Tab-separated table of C-alpha atoms and ligand atoms in Angstrom:
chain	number	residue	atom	x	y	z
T	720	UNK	CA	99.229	93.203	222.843
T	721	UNK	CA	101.993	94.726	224.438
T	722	UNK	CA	105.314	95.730	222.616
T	723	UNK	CA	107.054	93.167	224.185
T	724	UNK	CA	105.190	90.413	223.772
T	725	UNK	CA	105.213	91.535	219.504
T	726	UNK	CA	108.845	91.721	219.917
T	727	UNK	CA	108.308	87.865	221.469
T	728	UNK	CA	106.079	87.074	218.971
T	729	UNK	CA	108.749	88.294	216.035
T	730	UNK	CA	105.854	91.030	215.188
T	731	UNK	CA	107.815	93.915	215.461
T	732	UNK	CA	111.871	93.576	214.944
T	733	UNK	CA	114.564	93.441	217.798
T	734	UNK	CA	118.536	93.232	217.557
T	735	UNK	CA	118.683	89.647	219.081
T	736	UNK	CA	121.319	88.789	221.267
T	737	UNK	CA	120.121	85.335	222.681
T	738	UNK	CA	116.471	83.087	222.878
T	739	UNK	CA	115.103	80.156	223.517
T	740	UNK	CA	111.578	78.784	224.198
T	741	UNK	CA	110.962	81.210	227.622
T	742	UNK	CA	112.956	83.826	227.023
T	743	UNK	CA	114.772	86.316	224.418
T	744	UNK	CA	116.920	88.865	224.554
T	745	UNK	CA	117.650	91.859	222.589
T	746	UNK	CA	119.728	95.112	222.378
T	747	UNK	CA	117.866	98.218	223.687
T	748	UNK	CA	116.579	100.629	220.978
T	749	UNK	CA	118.012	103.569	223.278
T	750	UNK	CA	120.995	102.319	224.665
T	751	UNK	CA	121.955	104.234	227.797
T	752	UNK	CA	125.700	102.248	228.128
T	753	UNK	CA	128.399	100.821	225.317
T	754	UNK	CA	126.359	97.289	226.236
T	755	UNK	CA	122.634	97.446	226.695
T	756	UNK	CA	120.077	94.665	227.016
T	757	UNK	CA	116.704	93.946	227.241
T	758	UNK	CA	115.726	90.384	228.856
T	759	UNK	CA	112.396	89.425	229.144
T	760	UNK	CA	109.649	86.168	229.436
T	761	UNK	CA	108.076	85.608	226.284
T	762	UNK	CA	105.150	85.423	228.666
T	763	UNK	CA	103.159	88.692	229.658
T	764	UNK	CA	104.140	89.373	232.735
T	765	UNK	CA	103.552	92.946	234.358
T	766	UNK	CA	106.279	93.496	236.427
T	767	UNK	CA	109.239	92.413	238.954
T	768	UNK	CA	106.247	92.480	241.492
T	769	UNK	CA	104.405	90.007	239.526
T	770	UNK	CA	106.529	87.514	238.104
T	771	UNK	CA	106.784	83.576	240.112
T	772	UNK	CA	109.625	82.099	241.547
T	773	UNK	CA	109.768	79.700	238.862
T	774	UNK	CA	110.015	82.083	235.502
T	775	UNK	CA	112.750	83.995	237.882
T	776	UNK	CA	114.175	81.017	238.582
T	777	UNK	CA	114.852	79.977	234.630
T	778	UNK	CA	115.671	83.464	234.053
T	779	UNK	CA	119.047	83.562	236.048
T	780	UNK	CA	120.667	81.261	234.022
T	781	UNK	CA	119.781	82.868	230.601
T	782	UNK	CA	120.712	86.326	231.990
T	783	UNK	CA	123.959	84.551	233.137
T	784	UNK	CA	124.249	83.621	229.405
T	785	UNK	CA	123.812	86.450	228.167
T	786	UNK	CA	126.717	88.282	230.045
T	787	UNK	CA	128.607	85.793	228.673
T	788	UNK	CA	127.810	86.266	225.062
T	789	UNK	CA	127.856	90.278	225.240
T	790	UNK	CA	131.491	90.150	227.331
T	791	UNK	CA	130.829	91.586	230.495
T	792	UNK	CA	130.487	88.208	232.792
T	793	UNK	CA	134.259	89.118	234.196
T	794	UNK	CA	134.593	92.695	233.565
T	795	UNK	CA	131.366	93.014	235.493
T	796	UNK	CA	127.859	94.457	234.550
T	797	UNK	CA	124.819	95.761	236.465
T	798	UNK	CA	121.244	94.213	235.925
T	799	UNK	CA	118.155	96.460	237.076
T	800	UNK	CA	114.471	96.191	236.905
T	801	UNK	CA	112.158	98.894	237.333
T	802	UNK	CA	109.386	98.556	239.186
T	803	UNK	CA	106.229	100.376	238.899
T	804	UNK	CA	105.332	104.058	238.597
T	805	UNK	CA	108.482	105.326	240.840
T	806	UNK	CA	110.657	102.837	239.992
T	807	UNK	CA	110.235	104.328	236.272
T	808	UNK	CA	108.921	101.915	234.402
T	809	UNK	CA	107.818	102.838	231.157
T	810	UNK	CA	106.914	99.196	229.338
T	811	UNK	CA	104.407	97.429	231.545
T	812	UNK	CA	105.937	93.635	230.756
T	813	UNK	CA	108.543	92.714	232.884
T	814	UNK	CA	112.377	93.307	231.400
T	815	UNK	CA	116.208	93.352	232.971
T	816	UNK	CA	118.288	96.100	231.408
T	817	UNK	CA	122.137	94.903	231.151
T	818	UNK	CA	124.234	97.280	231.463
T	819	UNK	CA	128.103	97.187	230.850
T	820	UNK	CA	130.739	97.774	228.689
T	821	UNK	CA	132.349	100.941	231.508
T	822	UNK	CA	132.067	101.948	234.787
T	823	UNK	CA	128.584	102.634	235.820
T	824	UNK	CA	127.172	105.791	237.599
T	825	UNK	CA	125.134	105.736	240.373
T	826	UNK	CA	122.139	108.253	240.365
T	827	UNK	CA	118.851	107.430	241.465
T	828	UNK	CA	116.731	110.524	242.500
T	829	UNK	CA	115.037	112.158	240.260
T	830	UNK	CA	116.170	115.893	241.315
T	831	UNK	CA	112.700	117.089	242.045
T	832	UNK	CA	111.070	113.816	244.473
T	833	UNK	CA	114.686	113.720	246.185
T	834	UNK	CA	114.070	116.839	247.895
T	835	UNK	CA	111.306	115.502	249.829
T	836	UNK	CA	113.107	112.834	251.039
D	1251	LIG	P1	111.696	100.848	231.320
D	1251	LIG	O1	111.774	102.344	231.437
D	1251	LIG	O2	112.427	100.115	232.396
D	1251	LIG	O3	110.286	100.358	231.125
D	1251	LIG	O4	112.524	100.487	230.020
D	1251	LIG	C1	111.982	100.358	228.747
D	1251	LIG	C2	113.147	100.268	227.794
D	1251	LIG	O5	112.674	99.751	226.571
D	1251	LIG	C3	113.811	101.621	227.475
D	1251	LIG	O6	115.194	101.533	227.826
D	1251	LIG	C4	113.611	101.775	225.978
D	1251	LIG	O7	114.723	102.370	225.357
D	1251	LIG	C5	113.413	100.343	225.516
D	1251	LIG	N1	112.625	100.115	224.318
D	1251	LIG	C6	111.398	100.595	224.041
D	1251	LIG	N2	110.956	100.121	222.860
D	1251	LIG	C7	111.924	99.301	222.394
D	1251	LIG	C8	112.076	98.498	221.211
D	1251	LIG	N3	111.125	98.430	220.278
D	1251	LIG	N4	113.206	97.781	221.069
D	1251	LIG	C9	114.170	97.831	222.003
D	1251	LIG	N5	114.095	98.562	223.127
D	1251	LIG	C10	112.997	99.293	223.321
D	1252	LIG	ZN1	103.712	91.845	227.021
């Protein structure tokens, strides 16, 4: 089982921030902005790539709620998913990161692919 789906499952702990029967989520371990969260299906689900209309669907509304609860629905937030092997994903079940709480770089390249580009 994947380390989401035990951090579903309430098999491994997670700083809750909101759940309910499809979703949860919870404050990333390593946060890389003053707000950070992790929002993900309770279902295993690979990847953006993957996922239905329907769960996505569901999802907005939740991730809308959860902006709301951590502040950052007016002051403005960014939600990204990676994607895959370039897109730098590192846990193979499909999460949002949050991110908030300041202004927000923007830096994508990783300094030795963006060469080649
Ligand atoms: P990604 O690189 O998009 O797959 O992001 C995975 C994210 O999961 C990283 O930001 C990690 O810091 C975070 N992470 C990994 N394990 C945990 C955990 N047990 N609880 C909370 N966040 C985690
Ligand atoms: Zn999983």
């Amino acid at each position: 089982m994947c380390i989401f789906c035990k951090i579903a499952k309430g098999e491994i702990s997670s700083n809750k921030v909101l759940e309910n029967d499809n979703f949860i989520a919870f404050h990333d371990l390593y946060p890389k902005a003053p707000i950070h969260i992790l929002i993900i299906p309770k279902e295993h689900v690979e990847c953006f790539q993957e996922v239905s209309g329907e769960i996505m669907a569901n999802m907005t509304s939740f991730i809308q709620e959860v902006a709301k609860i951590t502040g950052v629905d007016k002051s403005g937030y960014r939600l990204v998913t990676n994607n895959g092997d370039d897109g730098g994903q590192e846990v193979h079940h499909l999460h949002f990161h949050l991110l908030g709480g300041g202004k927000l770089a923007w830096d994508h390249f990783h300094e030795d692919s963006h060469k080649s580009l």
